[in-house]
């Protein structure tokens, strides 16, 4: 891959659509897929507030997100709510509410047994009695128990209101979580999602919407029913010390492949042949960022990573950046946008090369040519994008200083 060539390509398209970055009329359509890189507020502003709350989405928008991401699961009465997983145990206070203690059980989700409280066992009215909590121990828990669980309809209403308030197009990037699992419960997600988009007036090609999924069959089903932009997510189980990706169930392949008996791994989707196949039913890929540029342990002893920075821990901060792959170029050759996930600002989540300056990682991926990315820390992503544009789109300086933004 030629980073300089990709920088020039993105600089050109950025100049053609700077309005989308600096403020656009509220009625403007979704920026074209060839436009500047977008920033997607991952689960809202997950680095600061509990995941998937109206407050978190609003904060991400305030910090500059172009899209916010509601992960979707279904309640017992068939309402789509924003939760990262069907299991509510890690993201809500459900465990502390005595009246719901009997709901705790073991369920099999995508072939893996897990214990907890599942959204499909609760009506929407009961869900509204719960409050969101921060699922990551190292993040601020001062807001735990304060914010309600929103429905997709409520998220859309917020985004529409913020679009008018901010004078720029803001969109949603919903993920259908575990669609095969939901179908097995008699609660399929696809038509419910499309019904909500239709009600919102957003079920058309250039609506401010991307629909994403780790499965392939439901994206094919959606493609037959809607022209909204679709994105194939690409997962893996983890990183090996040398930077290669590891694959173990249930993160080795799309679960619909498991059910249908199709062989292969997620990695097959980012080969040239796999990308050509994805292009027949989707508009983009959402790969784990290490598919595009991985990291390797700086010190390896007996096949295991060692503490390289002297903090007594072994994590991403003990790894160094490897050369980029050809996935971005190959995806673009197939007409697919590339929106990698998930970017985080804590030092433990950054490679040695970027510790203390998370904007460096964003700039590096924008230079690779990605069309957008998912971040828990919208402010760092927006700053990194601005720095990238200042270096690669000369007219962006005038936009930033004078506020004309291409008008």
Coordinates of C-alpha atoms in Angstrom, one line a residue:
X1 CA 0.0 0.0 0.0
X2 CA 1.2 3.5 -0.8
X3 CA 0.3 5.9 2.1
X4 CA 1.2 9.0 0.1
X5 CA -1.1 8.0 -2.7
X6 CA -3.9 7.3 -0.3
X7 CA -3.3 10.7 1.5
X8 CA -3.6 12.5 -1.9
X9 CA -6.8 10.6 -2.7
X10 CA -8.4 11.5 0.6
X11 CA -7.2 15.1 0.5
X12 CA -9.0 15.5 -2.8
X13 CA -12.3 14.0 -1.6
X14 CA -12.0 15.9 1.7
X15 CA -11.9 19.2 -0.2
X16 CA -14.9 18.2 -2.2
X17 CA -17.0 17.8 0.9
X18 CA -15.5 20.0 3.7
X19 CA -19.0 21.3 4.3
X20 CA -19.9 18.0 5.8
X21 CA -17.2 18.5 8.4
X22 CA -17.7 22.2 9.2
X23 CA -21.5 22.5 9.3
X24 CA -24.2 21.8 6.6
X25 CA -27.8 22.7 6.3
X26 CA -30.0 20.5 8.4
X27 CA -31.8 19.1 5.3
X28 CA -28.6 17.9 3.7
X29 CA -28.4 14.3 2.7
X30 CA -25.8 11.8 3.9
X31 CA -22.3 12.8 2.7
X32 CA -21.4 10.7 -0.3
X33 CA -19.4 7.5 0.3
X34 CA -16.4 9.1 -1.4
X35 CA -16.5 12.1 1.0
X36 CA -14.2 12.9 3.9
X37 CA -13.6 10.4 6.7
X38 CA -16.4 10.2 9.2
X39 CA -16.2 9.8 12.9
X40 CA -18.7 7.4 14.5
X41 CA -19.4 7.7 18.2
X42 CA -18.9 4.1 19.3
X43 CA -21.9 3.2 21.6
X44 CA -22.2 6.9 22.1
X45 CA -19.4 8.5 24.1
X46 CA -18.3 5.2 25.6
X47 CA -15.0 6.5 26.9
X48 CA -16.9 9.0 29.2
X49 CA -20.4 7.8 29.9
X50 CA -22.2 4.4 30.1
X51 CA -22.8 2.8 26.7
X52 CA -25.9 3.3 24.7
X53 CA -27.7 6.1 26.5
X54 CA -29.3 9.3 25.1
X55 CA -26.8 11.2 27.2
X56 CA -23.9 9.3 25.7
X57 CA -25.1 9.8 22.1
X58 CA -25.7 13.5 22.8
X59 CA -22.2 13.9 24.3
X60 CA -20.6 12.2 21.2
X61 CA -22.5 14.6 19.0
X62 CA -21.4 17.6 21.1
X63 CA -17.8 16.4 20.7
X64 CA -18.2 16.3 16.9
X65 CA -19.4 12.8 15.9
X66 CA -20.9 12.5 12.4
X67 CA -22.8 9.3 13.4
X68 CA -23.7 7.5 16.6
X69 CA -23.9 3.8 16.9
X70 CA -26.8 2.1 18.6
X71 CA -26.4 -1.7 18.9
X72 CA -29.8 -3.2 18.7
X73 CA -31.4 -6.1 20.6
X74 CA -35.1 -6.9 21.0
X75 CA -37.3 -6.9 24.1
X76 CA -39.9 -9.6 24.9
X77 CA -42.6 -7.4 23.3
X78 CA -40.5 -6.9 20.2
X79 CA -39.2 -3.3 20.7
X80 CA -35.7 -2.5 19.5
X81 CA -33.5 -1.1 22.3
X82 CA -29.9 0.1 22.3
X83 CA -27.7 -2.4 24.2
X84 CA -24.4 -3.9 23.3
X85 CA -25.6 -7.5 23.9
X86 CA -28.8 -9.3 24.6
X87 CA -27.3 -10.1 28.0
X88 CA -27.9 -7.0 30.2
X89 CA -25.8 -8.1 33.2
X90 CA -22.6 -6.0 32.3
X91 CA -24.3 -2.8 31.0
X92 CA -27.2 -2.3 33.4
X93 CA -28.0 -2.4 37.1
X94 CA -30.4 -5.3 36.6
X95 CA -28.4 -7.5 39.1
X96 CA -29.2 -5.1 41.9
X97 CA -33.0 -5.0 41.5
X98 CA -34.5 -7.7 43.7
X99 CA -37.8 -8.0 41.7
X100 CA -35.8 -9.2 38.7
X101 CA -33.5 -11.7 40.5
X102 CA -35.5 -14.7 39.2
X103 CA -34.9 -13.7 35.6
X104 CA -31.2 -14.6 35.9
X105 CA -30.5 -17.7 33.8
X106 CA -28.2 -19.4 31.3
X107 CA -28.7 -18.8 27.6
X108 CA -26.8 -20.0 24.5
X109 CA -25.9 -17.0 22.3
X110 CA -24.1 -17.9 19.0
X111 CA -23.2 -21.3 20.4
X112 CA -21.7 -20.0 23.7
X113 CA -23.4 -20.5 27.0
X114 CA -23.6 -17.4 29.2
X115 CA -25.3 -16.5 32.5
X116 CA -27.2 -13.3 33.0
X117 CA -30.3 -11.3 32.3
X118 CA -31.5 -11.3 28.7
X119 CA -33.5 -8.5 27.0
X120 CA -35.9 -10.9 25.5
X121 CA -37.1 -11.8 29.0
X122 CA -38.1 -8.2 29.7
X123 CA -40.9 -6.0 28.3
X124 CA -40.0 -2.5 27.3
X125 CA -41.8 -1.2 30.4
X126 CA -39.5 -3.4 32.6
X127 CA -36.5 -2.3 30.6
X128 CA -37.4 1.3 31.4
X129 CA -36.9 0.4 35.1
X130 CA -33.3 -0.4 34.5
X131 CA -30.4 2.1 34.4
X132 CA -27.1 1.9 32.4
X133 CA -23.7 1.3 34.0
X134 CA -20.2 1.6 32.6
X135 CA -19.0 -1.9 31.7
X136 CA -15.3 -1.2 31.7
X137 CA -13.7 -1.2 35.2
X138 CA -11.0 1.3 34.4
X139 CA -13.5 4.0 33.2
X140 CA -15.5 6.6 35.2
X141 CA -18.3 4.9 37.1
X142 CA -19.6 8.2 38.5
X143 CA -22.6 8.1 36.1
X144 CA -23.7 4.5 36.9
X145 CA -27.4 4.1 37.5
X146 CA -28.4 7.5 36.3
X147 CA -29.4 7.0 32.7
X148 CA -32.3 5.0 31.1
X149 CA -32.1 2.4 28.3
X150 CA -33.3 4.1 25.1
X151 CA -35.3 2.6 22.3
X152 CA -34.1 3.0 18.7
X153 CA -37.0 5.3 18.1
X154 CA -35.8 7.6 20.9
X155 CA -32.2 7.5 19.5
X156 CA -33.5 8.6 16.1
X157 CA -35.6 11.4 17.6
X158 CA -32.5 12.7 19.5
X159 CA -30.3 12.6 16.4
X160 CA -32.9 14.4 14.3
X161 CA -33.2 17.1 17.0
X162 CA -29.5 17.5 17.2
X163 CA -29.2 17.8 13.4
X164 CA -31.5 20.8 13.6
X165 CA -29.8 22.2 16.6
X166 CA -26.2 21.8 15.3
X167 CA -27.0 22.7 11.7
X168 CA -25.1 19.7 10.3
X169 CA -26.1 16.2 9.2
X170 CA -25.9 13.6 11.9
X171 CA -26.7 10.0 11.3
X172 CA -27.1 6.7 13.0
X173 CA -25.0 3.5 12.5
X174 CA -27.1 0.7 14.0
X175 CA -25.8 -2.8 14.4
X176 CA -28.1 -5.8 14.3
X177 CA -26.8 -7.8 17.3
X178 CA -26.8 -11.6 16.9
X179 CA -29.5 -11.7 14.2
X180 CA -29.6 -15.5 14.0
X181 CA -30.1 -15.7 17.8
X182 CA -32.9 -13.2 17.7
X183 CA -34.6 -15.2 14.8
X184 CA -34.4 -18.3 17.0
X185 CA -36.4 -16.4 19.6
X186 CA -39.1 -15.4 17.2
X187 CA -37.8 -11.8 17.4
X188 CA -36.1 -11.1 14.1
X189 CA -34.4 -7.7 13.9
X190 CA -34.4 -6.9 10.3
X191 CA -38.0 -5.9 9.6
X192 CA -38.3 -4.2 12.9
X193 CA -35.3 -2.0 12.1
X194 CA -36.6 -1.2 8.6
X195 CA -40.0 -0.3 10.0
X196 CA -38.4 2.2 12.4
X197 CA -36.4 3.7 9.5
X198 CA -39.5 4.0 7.4
X199 CA -41.4 5.7 10.2
X200 CA -38.5 8.1 10.5
X201 CA -38.4 8.8 6.8
X202 CA -34.9 7.3 6.6
X203 CA -35.4 4.1 4.5
X204 CA -33.8 5.4 1.3
X205 CA -30.4 5.3 -0.3
X206 CA -28.8 8.5 0.9
X207 CA -30.5 8.5 4.3
X208 CA -28.1 9.3 7.2
X209 CA -27.9 5.6 8.0
X210 CA -25.4 2.7 7.8
X211 CA -26.6 -0.7 9.0
X212 CA -23.9 -3.1 10.1
X213 CA -23.7 -6.7 11.1
X214 CA -21.1 -9.4 11.9
X215 CA -23.4 -11.9 10.1
X216 CA -23.7 -12.1 6.3
X217 CA -27.2 -13.7 5.8
X218 CA -29.1 -10.9 7.4
X219 CA -27.2 -8.3 5.4
X220 CA -28.2 -10.2 2.2
X221 CA -31.8 -10.2 3.5
X222 CA -31.6 -6.5 4.2
X223 CA -30.2 -5.8 0.7
X224 CA -33.3 -7.3 -0.8
X225 CA -35.5 -5.0 1.2
X226 CA -33.7 -1.7 1.4
X227 CA -31.3 0.6 -0.4
X228 CA -29.8 1.9 2.9
X229 CA -26.0 1.6 3.1
X230 CA -24.9 -1.8 4.6
X231 CA -21.6 -2.6 6.2
X232 CA -20.1 -6.1 6.8
X233 CA -18.3 -6.2 10.1
X234 CA -15.2 -8.4 10.3
X235 CA -14.1 -9.8 13.7
X236 CA -11.3 -12.0 15.2
X237 CA -10.6 -13.4 18.6
X238 CA -7.4 -11.7 19.4
X239 CA -3.8 -10.8 18.4
X240 CA -0.9 -13.2 18.6
X241 CA 2.5 -11.9 19.8
X242 CA 3.8 -11.6 16.2
X243 CA 0.8 -9.4 15.2
X244 CA -1.1 -12.1 13.3
X245 CA -4.8 -12.5 14.2
X246 CA -6.1 -15.4 16.2
X247 CA -9.5 -17.1 15.6
X248 CA -11.5 -19.0 18.2
X249 CA -15.3 -19.5 18.5
X250 CA -17.5 -17.5 18.7
X251 CA -15.3 -14.9 17.1
X252 CA -13.8 -17.0 14.3
X253 CA -16.6 -16.7 11.7
X254 CA -20.0 -15.2 11.1
X255 CA -22.5 -17.2 13.1
X256 CA -24.8 -17.8 10.1
X257 CA -21.8 -19.6 8.6
X258 CA -21.7 -21.9 11.6
X259 CA -25.4 -22.6 11.3
X260 CA -25.3 -23.2 7.5
X261 CA -22.1 -25.2 7.7
X262 CA -20.1 -22.8 5.5
X263 CA -16.3 -23.3 6.1
X264 CA -13.9 -20.4 6.5
X265 CA -13.0 -17.6 8.9
X266 CA -13.8 -13.9 9.2
X267 CA -10.4 -13.3 7.5
X268 CA -11.8 -14.8 4.3
X269 CA -14.0 -11.7 4.0
X270 CA -11.1 -9.4 3.5
X271 CA -9.3 -11.4 0.8
X272 CA -9.7 -10.0 -2.7
X273 CA -12.3 -12.7 -3.4
X274 CA -14.1 -12.1 -0.1
X275 CA -14.3 -8.4 -0.7
X276 CA -15.7 -9.0 -4.2
X277 CA -18.4 -11.2 -2.6
X278 CA -19.1 -8.6 0.1
X279 CA -19.6 -6.0 -2.6
X280 CA -22.5 -8.0 -4.0
X281 CA -24.6 -7.3 -0.9
X282 CA -23.0 -4.5 1.1
X283 CA -21.5 -1.0 0.6
X284 CA -18.6 -1.3 3.0
X285 CA -16.6 -3.3 5.6
X286 CA -16.1 -2.6 9.2
X287 CA -13.0 -4.5 10.1
X288 CA -11.2 -4.8 13.5
X289 CA -8.5 -2.2 13.0
X290 CA -5.7 -4.8 13.2
X291 CA -6.8 -6.2 9.8
X292 CA -5.5 -2.9 8.4
X293 CA -2.5 -2.3 10.5
X294 CA -1.5 -4.7 13.3
X295 CA 0.9 -4.5 16.2
X296 CA 3.4 -7.0 17.5
X297 CA 4.9 -7.4 20.9
X298 CA 8.2 -5.6 21.3
X299 CA 9.6 -8.3 23.6
X300 CA 8.6 -12.0 23.2
X301 CA 9.9 -14.7 25.5
X302 CA 8.9 -18.3 25.0
X303 CA 6.2 -17.2 22.6
X304 CA 4.6 -14.8 25.1
X305 CA 4.5 -11.0 25.2
X306 CA 6.6 -9.3 27.9
X307 CA 6.4 -5.9 29.7
X308 CA 8.3 -3.6 27.3
X309 CA 7.5 -0.2 28.8
X310 CA 8.2 -1.0 32.5
X311 CA 4.7 -0.4 33.9
X312 CA 4.4 -4.0 35.2
X313 CA 1.6 -4.8 32.9
X314 CA 1.4 -6.6 29.5
X315 CA -1.1 -5.0 27.1
X316 CA -1.2 -3.0 23.8
X317 CA 1.2 -0.5 25.2
X318 CA 3.9 -3.2 25.0
X319 CA 3.4 -3.6 21.2
X320 CA 4.8 -1.7 18.2
X321 CA 3.1 -0.9 14.9
X322 CA 3.6 -3.1 11.9
X323 CA 3.4 -2.2 8.2
X324 CA -0.1 -1.7 6.8
X325 CA -1.9 -4.4 4.8
X326 CA -3.5 -4.1 1.4
X327 CA -7.1 -4.4 2.8
X328 CA -8.0 -0.7 2.4
X329 CA -6.8 -0.6 -1.2
X330 CA -8.5 -3.9 -2.1
X331 CA -11.7 -2.8 -0.5
X332 CA -11.7 0.5 -2.4
X333 CA -11.0 -1.4 -5.6
X334 CA -14.3 -3.2 -5.0
X335 CA -16.1 0.0 -4.4
X336 CA -16.4 -0.6 -0.6
X337 CA -15.9 2.0 2.1
X338 CA -13.7 1.0 5.1
X339 CA -14.8 1.9 8.7
X340 CA -12.5 0.1 11.2
X341 CA -13.2 -0.3 14.9
X342 CA -12.6 0.4 17.8
X343 CA -10.3 3.3 18.7
X344 CA -9.6 4.1 22.3
X345 CA -7.5 6.7 24.0
X346 CA -6.3 5.0 27.2
X347 CA -2.5 4.4 27.2
X348 CA -3.2 0.7 27.8
X349 CA -5.1 0.6 24.5
X350 CA -2.4 2.4 22.4
X351 CA 0.7 0.9 20.9
X352 CA 4.1 2.1 22.2
X353 CA 4.3 4.4 19.1
X354 CA 1.2 6.4 20.2
X355 CA 1.2 6.4 24.0
X356 CA 0.3 9.8 25.3
X357 CA -0.8 11.1 21.9
X358 CA -3.9 9.2 20.7
X359 CA -4.4 11.6 17.8
X360 CA -1.3 9.9 16.2
X361 CA -3.1 6.7 15.7
X362 CA -6.1 8.4 14.1
X363 CA -3.8 10.3 11.7
X364 CA -2.0 7.1 10.8
X365 CA -5.3 5.3 9.9
X366 CA -6.6 8.3 8.0
X367 CA -3.4 8.3 6.0
X368 CA -4.0 4.6 5.2
X369 CA -7.2 5.8 3.4
X370 CA -10.0 4.7 5.8
X371 CA -13.3 6.4 5.1
X372 CA -14.2 6.7 8.7
X373 CA -13.8 4.9 12.0
X374 CA -15.4 4.0 15.3
X375 CA -14.1 5.7 18.5
X376 CA -14.9 5.7 22.2
X377 CA -13.4 9.1 22.4
X378 CA -14.9 11.3 19.7
X379 CA -12.9 14.4 20.7
X380 CA -9.6 12.6 19.9
X381 CA -10.9 11.2 16.6
X382 CA -12.1 14.7 15.5
X383 CA -8.8 16.3 16.5
X384 CA -6.9 13.6 14.7
X385 CA -9.0 14.1 11.5
X386 CA -8.5 17.8 11.6
X387 CA -4.7 17.4 11.9
X388 CA -4.8 14.9 9.0
X389 CA -6.7 17.4 6.9
X390 CA -4.4 20.3 7.8
X391 CA -1.5 18.2 6.5
X392 CA -3.2 16.8 3.4
X393 CA -6.0 19.3 2.4
X394 CA -4.5 22.7 2.1
X395 CA -7.8 24.6 1.9
X396 CA -8.9 23.0 5.2
X397 CA -6.9 25.7 7.0
X398 CA -9.2 28.4 5.7
X399 CA -12.2 26.3 6.7
X400 CA -10.8 25.9 10.2
X401 CA -9.8 29.5 10.7
X402 CA -12.4 31.4 8.8
X403 CA -15.3 29.0 9.1
X404 CA -16.2 29.0 5.4
X405 CA -15.8 25.2 5.1
X406 CA -16.0 25.1 1.4
X407 CA -19.1 27.3 1.1

